[in-house]
mmCIF file of C-alpha atoms in Angstrom:
data_model
loop_
_atom_site.group_PDB
_atom_site.id
_atom_site.type_symbol
_atom_site.label_atom_id
_atom_site.label_comp_id
_atom_site.label_asym_id
_atom_site.label_seq_id
_atom_site.Cartn_x
_atom_site.Cartn_y
_atom_site.Cartn_z
ATOM 1 C CA MET A 274 -14.844 5.298 -8.305
ATOM 2 C CA HIS A 275 -17.664 7.693 -7.404
ATOM 3 C CA TYR A 276 -17.413 7.199 -3.670
ATOM 4 C CA GLN A 277 -18.396 10.049 -1.370
ATOM 5 C CA PRO A 278 -16.891 9.379 2.070
ATOM 6 C CA LYS A 279 -18.205 11.031 5.199
ATOM 7 C CA GLN A 280 -15.780 13.596 6.626
ATOM 8 C CA ASP A 281 -15.381 11.597 9.856
ATOM 9 C CA LEU A 282 -14.898 8.282 7.988
ATOM 10 C CA LEU A 283 -11.614 7.446 9.721
ATOM 11 C CA GLU A 284 -12.126 9.093 13.125
ATOM 12 C CA GLN A 285 -10.457 7.072 15.898
ATOM 13 C CA ARG A 286 -8.753 4.811 13.342
ATOM 14 C CA ILE A 287 -4.987 4.199 13.426
ATOM 15 C CA ILE A 288 -3.465 3.410 10.024
ATOM 16 C CA LEU A 289 0.074 2.451 9.004
ATOM 17 C CA VAL A 290 1.213 3.310 5.461
ATOM 18 C CA THR A 291 4.431 1.972 3.920
ATOM 19 C CA GLY A 292 6.259 4.096 1.371
ATOM 20 C CA ALA A 293 4.591 7.078 3.039
ATOM 21 C CA GLY A 294 7.250 9.619 2.050
ATOM 22 C CA ASP A 295 6.407 9.853 -1.639
ATOM 23 C CA GLY A 296 3.848 9.362 -4.403
ATOM 24 C CA ILE A 297 0.698 7.389 -3.657
ATOM 25 C CA GLY A 298 1.797 6.541 -0.109
ATOM 26 C CA ARG A 299 2.293 10.187 0.794
ATOM 27 C CA GLU A 300 -1.072 11.130 -0.717
ATOM 28 C CA ALA A 301 -2.823 8.265 1.091
ATOM 29 C CA ALA A 302 -1.301 9.284 4.435
ATOM 30 C CA LEU A 303 -2.344 12.925 4.016
ATOM 31 C CA THR A 304 -5.825 11.883 2.859
ATOM 32 C CA TYR A 305 -6.354 9.445 5.732
ATOM 33 C CA ALA A 306 -5.278 12.150 8.185
ATOM 34 C CA ARG A 307 -7.762 14.624 6.663
ATOM 35 C CA PHE A 308 -10.555 12.109 7.279
ATOM 36 C CA GLY A 309 -9.629 11.738 10.941
ATOM 37 C CA ALA A 310 -7.087 8.898 11.153
ATOM 38 C CA GLN A 311 -3.923 8.838 13.212
ATOM 39 C CA LEU A 312 -1.031 7.805 10.952
ATOM 40 C CA VAL A 313 2.043 5.652 11.315
ATOM 41 C CA LEU A 314 4.354 6.711 8.479
ATOM 42 C CA LEU A 315 6.824 4.003 7.444
ATOM 43 C CA GLY A 316 9.535 4.399 4.825
ATOM 44 C CA ARG A 317 13.273 4.416 4.266
ATOM 45 C CA THR A 318 13.933 8.183 4.033
ATOM 46 C CA GLU A 319 13.388 9.888 7.371
ATOM 47 C CA SER A 320 13.461 13.430 5.959
ATOM 48 C CA LYS A 321 10.546 12.667 3.606
ATOM 49 C CA LEU A 322 8.542 11.037 6.405
ATOM 50 C CA LEU A 323 9.163 14.001 8.707
ATOM 51 C CA ALA A 324 7.944 16.353 5.949
ATOM 52 C CA VAL A 325 4.680 14.364 5.689
ATOM 53 C CA GLN A 326 4.403 14.336 9.493
ATOM 54 C CA GLN A 327 4.716 18.140 9.510
ATOM 55 C CA GLU A 328 2.179 18.493 6.706
ATOM 56 C CA ILE A 329 -0.331 16.405 8.677
ATOM 57 C CA ALA A 330 0.255 18.598 11.737
ATOM 58 C CA ALA A 331 -0.148 21.755 9.644
ATOM 59 C CA GLN A 332 -3.552 20.581 8.356
ATOM 60 C CA GLY A 333 -4.670 19.920 11.939
ATOM 61 C CA GLY A 334 -4.383 16.148 11.893
ATOM 62 C CA ALA A 335 -3.608 13.830 14.791
ATOM 63 C CA PRO A 336 0.138 13.568 15.567
ATOM 64 C CA ALA A 337 1.697 11.007 13.205
ATOM 65 C CA LEU A 338 4.376 8.501 14.196
ATOM 66 C CA VAL A 339 7.452 8.050 11.980
ATOM 67 C CA VAL A 340 9.136 4.658 11.486
ATOM 68 C CA THR A 341 12.206 4.373 9.258
ATOM 69 C CA LEU A 342 12.785 0.993 7.626
ATOM 70 C CA ASP A 343 14.562 0.123 4.382
ATOM 71 C CA LEU A 344 12.528 -2.801 3.057
ATOM 72 C CA LEU A 345 15.403 -3.826 0.796
ATOM 73 C CA HIS A 346 17.425 -4.831 3.854
ATOM 74 C CA ALA A 347 14.617 -5.527 6.319
ATOM 75 C CA THR A 348 14.826 -8.649 8.484
ATOM 76 C CA GLN A 349 12.203 -10.558 10.421
ATOM 77 C CA ASP A 350 13.754 -9.379 13.693
ATOM 78 C CA GLN A 351 13.594 -5.733 12.586
ATOM 79 C CA CYS A 352 9.929 -6.079 11.637
ATOM 80 C CA ARG A 353 9.118 -7.713 14.979
ATOM 81 C CA GLN A 354 10.989 -4.966 16.824
ATOM 82 C CA ILE A 355 8.990 -2.293 14.974
ATOM 83 C CA ALA A 356 5.739 -4.047 15.914
ATOM 84 C CA ASP A 357 6.860 -4.307 19.550
ATOM 85 C CA ASP A 358 7.805 -0.619 19.618
ATOM 86 C CA LEU A 359 4.449 0.358 18.085
ATOM 87 C CA ALA A 360 2.580 -1.781 20.625
ATOM 88 C CA GLY A 361 4.079 0.430 23.315
ATOM 89 C CA GLN A 362 2.812 3.601 21.601
ATOM 90 C CA ILE A 363 -0.573 2.702 20.109
ATOM 91 C CA PRO A 364 -3.368 0.399 21.325
ATOM 92 C CA ARG A 365 -3.984 -1.282 17.949
ATOM 93 C CA LEU A 366 -3.818 -0.872 14.175
ATOM 94 C CA ASP A 367 -7.107 -0.430 12.312
ATOM 95 C CA GLY A 368 -5.453 -0.445 8.903
ATOM 96 C CA VAL A 369 -2.231 -1.194 7.050
ATOM 97 C CA LEU A 370 -1.614 0.002 3.493
ATOM 98 C CA HIS A 371 1.316 -1.803 1.885
ATOM 99 C CA ASN A 372 2.172 0.800 -0.709
ATOM 100 C CA ALA A 373 6.003 0.639 -0.897
ATOM 101 C CA GLY A 374 7.350 -1.213 -3.911
ATOM 102 C CA LEU A 375 10.345 -1.688 -6.182
ATOM 103 C CA LEU A 376 9.996 -1.713 -9.965
ATOM 104 C CA GLY A 377 13.304 -3.296 -10.995
ATOM 105 C CA ASP A 378 14.328 -3.547 -14.654
ATOM 106 C CA ILE A 379 11.790 -3.506 -17.466
ATOM 107 C CA ALA A 380 13.506 -6.108 -19.658
ATOM 108 C CA PRO A 381 13.063 -9.610 -21.084
ATOM 109 C CA MET A 382 13.252 -12.480 -18.573
ATOM 110 C CA ALA A 383 16.397 -13.754 -20.331
ATOM 111 C CA ASP A 384 18.218 -10.506 -19.511
ATOM 112 C CA LEU A 385 17.290 -10.075 -15.830
ATOM 113 C CA SER A 386 20.095 -10.211 -13.282
ATOM 114 C CA MET A 387 19.669 -12.419 -10.236
ATOM 115 C CA THR A 388 20.581 -9.473 -7.996
ATOM 116 C CA MET A 389 17.791 -7.296 -9.368
ATOM 117 C CA TRP A 390 15.313 -10.192 -9.261
ATOM 118 C CA GLN A 391 16.074 -10.832 -5.589
ATOM 119 C CA GLU A 392 15.834 -7.126 -4.714
ATOM 120 C CA VAL A 393 12.344 -6.860 -6.237
ATOM 121 C CA MET A 394 11.213 -10.026 -4.444
ATOM 122 C CA GLN A 395 12.724 -8.814 -1.173
ATOM 123 C CA VAL A 396 10.860 -5.477 -1.207
ATOM 124 C CA ASN A 397 7.580 -6.487 -2.849
ATOM 125 C CA VAL A 398 7.131 -9.966 -1.362
ATOM 126 C CA ASN A 399 9.493 -10.912 1.489
ATOM 127 C CA ALA A 400 9.547 -7.639 3.435
ATOM 128 C CA THR A 401 5.822 -7.164 2.865
ATOM 129 C CA PHE A 402 5.213 -10.653 4.284
ATOM 130 C CA MET A 403 7.538 -10.114 7.277
ATOM 131 C CA LEU A 404 5.955 -6.780 8.136
ATOM 132 C CA THR A 405 2.441 -8.186 7.768
ATOM 133 C CA GLN A 406 3.267 -11.144 10.002
ATOM 134 C CA ALA A 407 4.713 -8.830 12.669
ATOM 135 C CA LEU A 408 1.760 -6.403 12.547
ATOM 136 C CA LEU A 409 -1.050 -8.997 12.577
ATOM 137 C CA PRO A 410 -1.421 -8.998 16.395
ATOM 138 C CA LEU A 411 -1.966 -5.212 16.357
ATOM 139 C CA LEU A 412 -4.426 -5.495 13.449
ATOM 140 C CA LEU A 413 -6.406 -8.192 15.237
ATOM 141 C CA LYS A 414 -6.942 -5.844 18.196
ATOM 142 C CA SER A 415 -9.129 -3.665 15.935
ATOM 143 C CA HIS A 416 -12.866 -4.309 15.824
ATOM 144 C CA ALA A 417 -12.685 -3.946 12.022
ATOM 145 C CA GLY A 418 -9.114 -4.148 10.716
ATOM 146 C CA SER A 419 -8.263 -3.576 7.047
ATOM 147 C CA LEU A 420 -5.090 -4.903 5.393
ATOM 148 C CA VAL A 421 -4.521 -3.551 1.884
ATOM 149 C CA PHE A 422 -1.823 -4.684 -0.550
ATOM 150 C CA THR A 423 -0.770 -2.879 -3.729
ATOM 151 C CA SER A 424 -1.117 -4.931 -6.903
ATOM 152 C CA SER A 425 -0.872 -4.189 -10.624
ATOM 153 C CA SER A 426 -2.497 -5.221 -13.892
ATOM 154 C CA VAL A 427 0.709 -7.194 -14.603
ATOM 155 C CA GLY A 428 0.059 -9.134 -11.391
ATOM 156 C CA ARG A 429 -3.045 -10.645 -12.965
ATOM 157 C CA THR A 430 -2.014 -11.058 -16.604
ATOM 158 C CA GLY A 431 1.681 -11.415 -17.324
ATOM 159 C CA ARG A 432 3.146 -9.008 -19.856
ATOM 160 C CA ALA A 433 6.436 -9.179 -21.769
ATOM 161 C CA ASP A 434 9.396 -7.391 -20.139
ATOM 162 C CA TRP A 435 7.684 -6.921 -16.751
ATOM 163 C CA GLY A 436 9.316 -10.077 -15.354
ATOM 164 C CA ALA A 437 10.366 -9.538 -11.749
ATOM 165 C CA TYR A 438 7.771 -6.871 -10.966
ATOM 166 C CA ALA A 439 4.933 -8.877 -12.548
ATOM 167 C CA VAL A 440 5.893 -12.078 -10.723
ATOM 168 C CA SER A 441 6.126 -10.185 -7.427
ATOM 169 C CA LYS A 442 2.622 -8.814 -7.947
ATOM 170 C CA PHE A 443 1.224 -12.276 -8.766
ATOM 171 C CA ALA A 444 2.733 -13.271 -5.404
ATOM 172 C CA THR A 445 1.102 -10.237 -3.760
ATOM 173 C CA GLU A 446 -2.325 -11.239 -5.094
ATOM 174 C CA GLY A 447 -1.727 -14.753 -3.740
ATOM 175 C CA MET A 448 -0.635 -13.483 -0.328
ATOM 176 C CA MET A 449 -3.783 -11.366 -0.112
ATOM 177 C CA GLN A 450 -6.043 -14.304 -1.056
ATOM 178 C CA VAL A 451 -4.424 -16.680 1.456
ATOM 179 C CA LEU A 452 -4.645 -14.165 4.309
ATOM 180 C CA ALA A 453 -8.228 -13.230 3.406
ATOM 181 C CA ASP A 454 -9.210 -16.900 3.618
ATOM 182 C CA GLU A 455 -7.331 -17.417 6.886
ATOM 183 C CA TYR A 456 -9.040 -14.466 8.577
ATOM 184 C CA LYS A 457 -12.472 -14.592 6.904
ATOM 185 C CA ASN A 458 -14.121 -15.438 10.228
ATOM 186 C CA ARG A 459 -12.182 -12.823 12.176
ATOM 187 C CA ASN A 460 -12.393 -9.032 12.394
ATOM 188 C CA LEU A 461 -9.820 -8.510 9.606
ATOM 189 C CA ARG A 462 -10.473 -7.968 5.927
ATOM 190 C CA VAL A 463 -7.691 -8.298 3.332
ATOM 191 C CA ASN A 464 -7.782 -6.831 -0.183
ATOM 192 C CA CYS A 465 -5.625 -5.535 -3.040
ATOM 193 C CA ILE A 466 -5.641 -2.229 -4.890
ATOM 194 C CA ASN A 467 -4.342 -1.897 -8.435
ATOM 195 C CA PRO A 468 -3.777 1.869 -8.678
ATOM 196 C CA GLY A 469 -3.418 1.851 -12.491
ATOM 197 C CA GLY A 470 -1.192 4.306 -14.330
ATOM 198 C CA THR A 471 -0.638 7.172 -11.903
ATOM 199 C CA ARG A 472 1.612 10.233 -11.964
ATOM 200 C CA THR A 473 4.503 9.012 -9.780
ATOM 201 C CA LYS A 474 8.290 8.671 -10.030
ATOM 202 C CA MET A 475 8.013 4.884 -10.346
ATOM 203 C CA ARG A 476 5.593 5.273 -13.234
ATOM 204 C CA ALA A 477 7.934 7.753 -14.970
ATOM 205 C CA SER A 478 10.817 5.273 -14.764
ATOM 206 C CA ALA A 479 8.646 2.534 -16.301
ATOM 207 C CA PHE A 480 7.244 4.751 -19.086
ATOM 208 C CA PRO A 481 9.807 7.545 -19.608
ATOM 209 C CA HIS A 482 8.245 8.781 -22.876
ATOM 210 C CA GLU A 483 4.656 8.881 -21.656
ATOM 211 C CA ASP A 484 2.773 12.181 -21.398
ATOM 212 C CA LYS A 485 2.302 12.373 -17.631
ATOM 213 C CA ASN A 486 -0.485 14.928 -18.051
ATOM 214 C CA LYS A 487 -2.649 12.113 -19.400
ATOM 215 C CA LEU A 488 -2.298 10.210 -16.120
ATOM 216 C CA LYS A 489 -4.395 10.475 -12.982
ATOM 217 C CA THR A 490 -2.660 12.032 -9.996
ATOM 218 C CA PRO A 491 -2.415 10.111 -6.686
ATOM 219 C CA ALA A 492 -5.116 12.448 -5.309
ATOM 220 C CA ASP A 493 -7.496 11.403 -8.125
ATOM 221 C CA ILE A 494 -7.491 7.743 -7.039
ATOM 222 C CA MET A 495 -7.919 8.280 -3.284
ATOM 223 C CA PRO A 496 -11.668 7.451 -3.106
ATOM 224 C CA LEU A 497 -10.910 3.714 -3.340
ATOM 225 C CA TYR A 498 -8.123 4.010 -0.748
ATOM 226 C CA LEU A 499 -10.598 5.679 1.618
ATOM 227 C CA TYR A 500 -13.335 3.154 0.895
ATOM 228 C CA LEU A 501 -11.144 0.169 1.798
ATOM 229 C CA MET A 502 -9.977 1.731 5.083
ATOM 230 C CA GLY A 503 -13.412 2.813 6.327
ATOM 231 C CA GLU A 504 -16.509 1.081 7.646
ATOM 232 C CA ASP A 505 -18.234 1.041 4.243
ATOM 233 C CA SER A 506 -16.026 -1.834 3.000
ATOM 234 C CA ARG A 507 -16.454 -3.917 6.132
ATOM 235 C CA ARG A 508 -17.809 -6.991 4.349
ATOM 236 C CA LYS A 509 -15.361 -6.899 1.449
ATOM 237 C CA THR A 510 -12.444 -9.323 1.708
ATOM 238 C CA GLY A 511 -10.306 -11.411 -0.641
ATOM 239 C CA MET A 512 -10.921 -8.989 -3.491
ATOM 240 C CA SER A 513 -8.701 -7.126 -5.938
ATOM 241 C CA PHE A 514 -9.949 -3.632 -6.758
ATOM 242 C CA ASP A 515 -9.016 -1.301 -9.623
ATOM 243 C CA ALA A 516 -8.626 2.358 -8.728
ATOM 244 C CA GLN A 517 -9.134 3.141 -12.445
ATOM 245 C CA PRO A 518 -11.513 0.383 -13.591
ATOM 246 C CA ASN A 519 -11.942 1.491 -17.202
ATOM 247 C CA ARG A 520 -8.297 2.229 -17.897
ATOM 248 C CA LYS A 521 -6.419 0.054 -20.428
ATOM 249 C CA PRO A 522 -3.067 -1.261 -19.157
ATOM 250 C CA GLY A 523 0.072 0.195 -20.702
ATOM 251 C CA ALA A 524 1.226 3.668 -21.683
ATOM 252 C CA ALA A 525 -1.313 6.496 -21.582
ATOM 253 C CA GLU A 526 -2.746 7.318 -24.986
#
């Protein structure tokens, strides 16, 4: 995406990123901070979040808030408590990037364990829903809120052996479409990003034999992440965007 954002694109905007300690989430948080946003960093590993918080401070960004939450064991009450705590610290949320996700086993449907299936659904669908529901009041206080989910090519066309992850991403696309329709007449837009094959730990576990040097880095795909959080995408809602539109799904060739 050949998008050239203005340097003050996210000035005065407050954005929460899940999975902010690593990979694409970490890169998105650092990028949003560079373009003027105040960050709420949410993830399960406090040490990683604190490292990102310090990096934002070192680059002169607004002080970031750190929220630790393990989505695998998150409850509705926990998500509500986090939203209540945030409401006491920030006036609103202008953006939420649901980036955290669980891959699960890459294996035929017939071989998937119920435990693994439920863990993938809990992180990618249930916890994402509970957190979204809890944060909606803060998002609706923004004059132009943006809610962004993370999808995948296997969340649009099912592919052998991607069972639990693929089904969870079909659910993510559906959640985005329902919310976009529910809030189409309000000051909240809702979209999905499919990052495509990107150089992350999750990607390496899915494609262990792939040449990672043939993959884009998280930094390479940030233009779309910026576009959907800034004013330029204000009229876009209910859409699923590809960060790498011309890339074929599957292992890098």
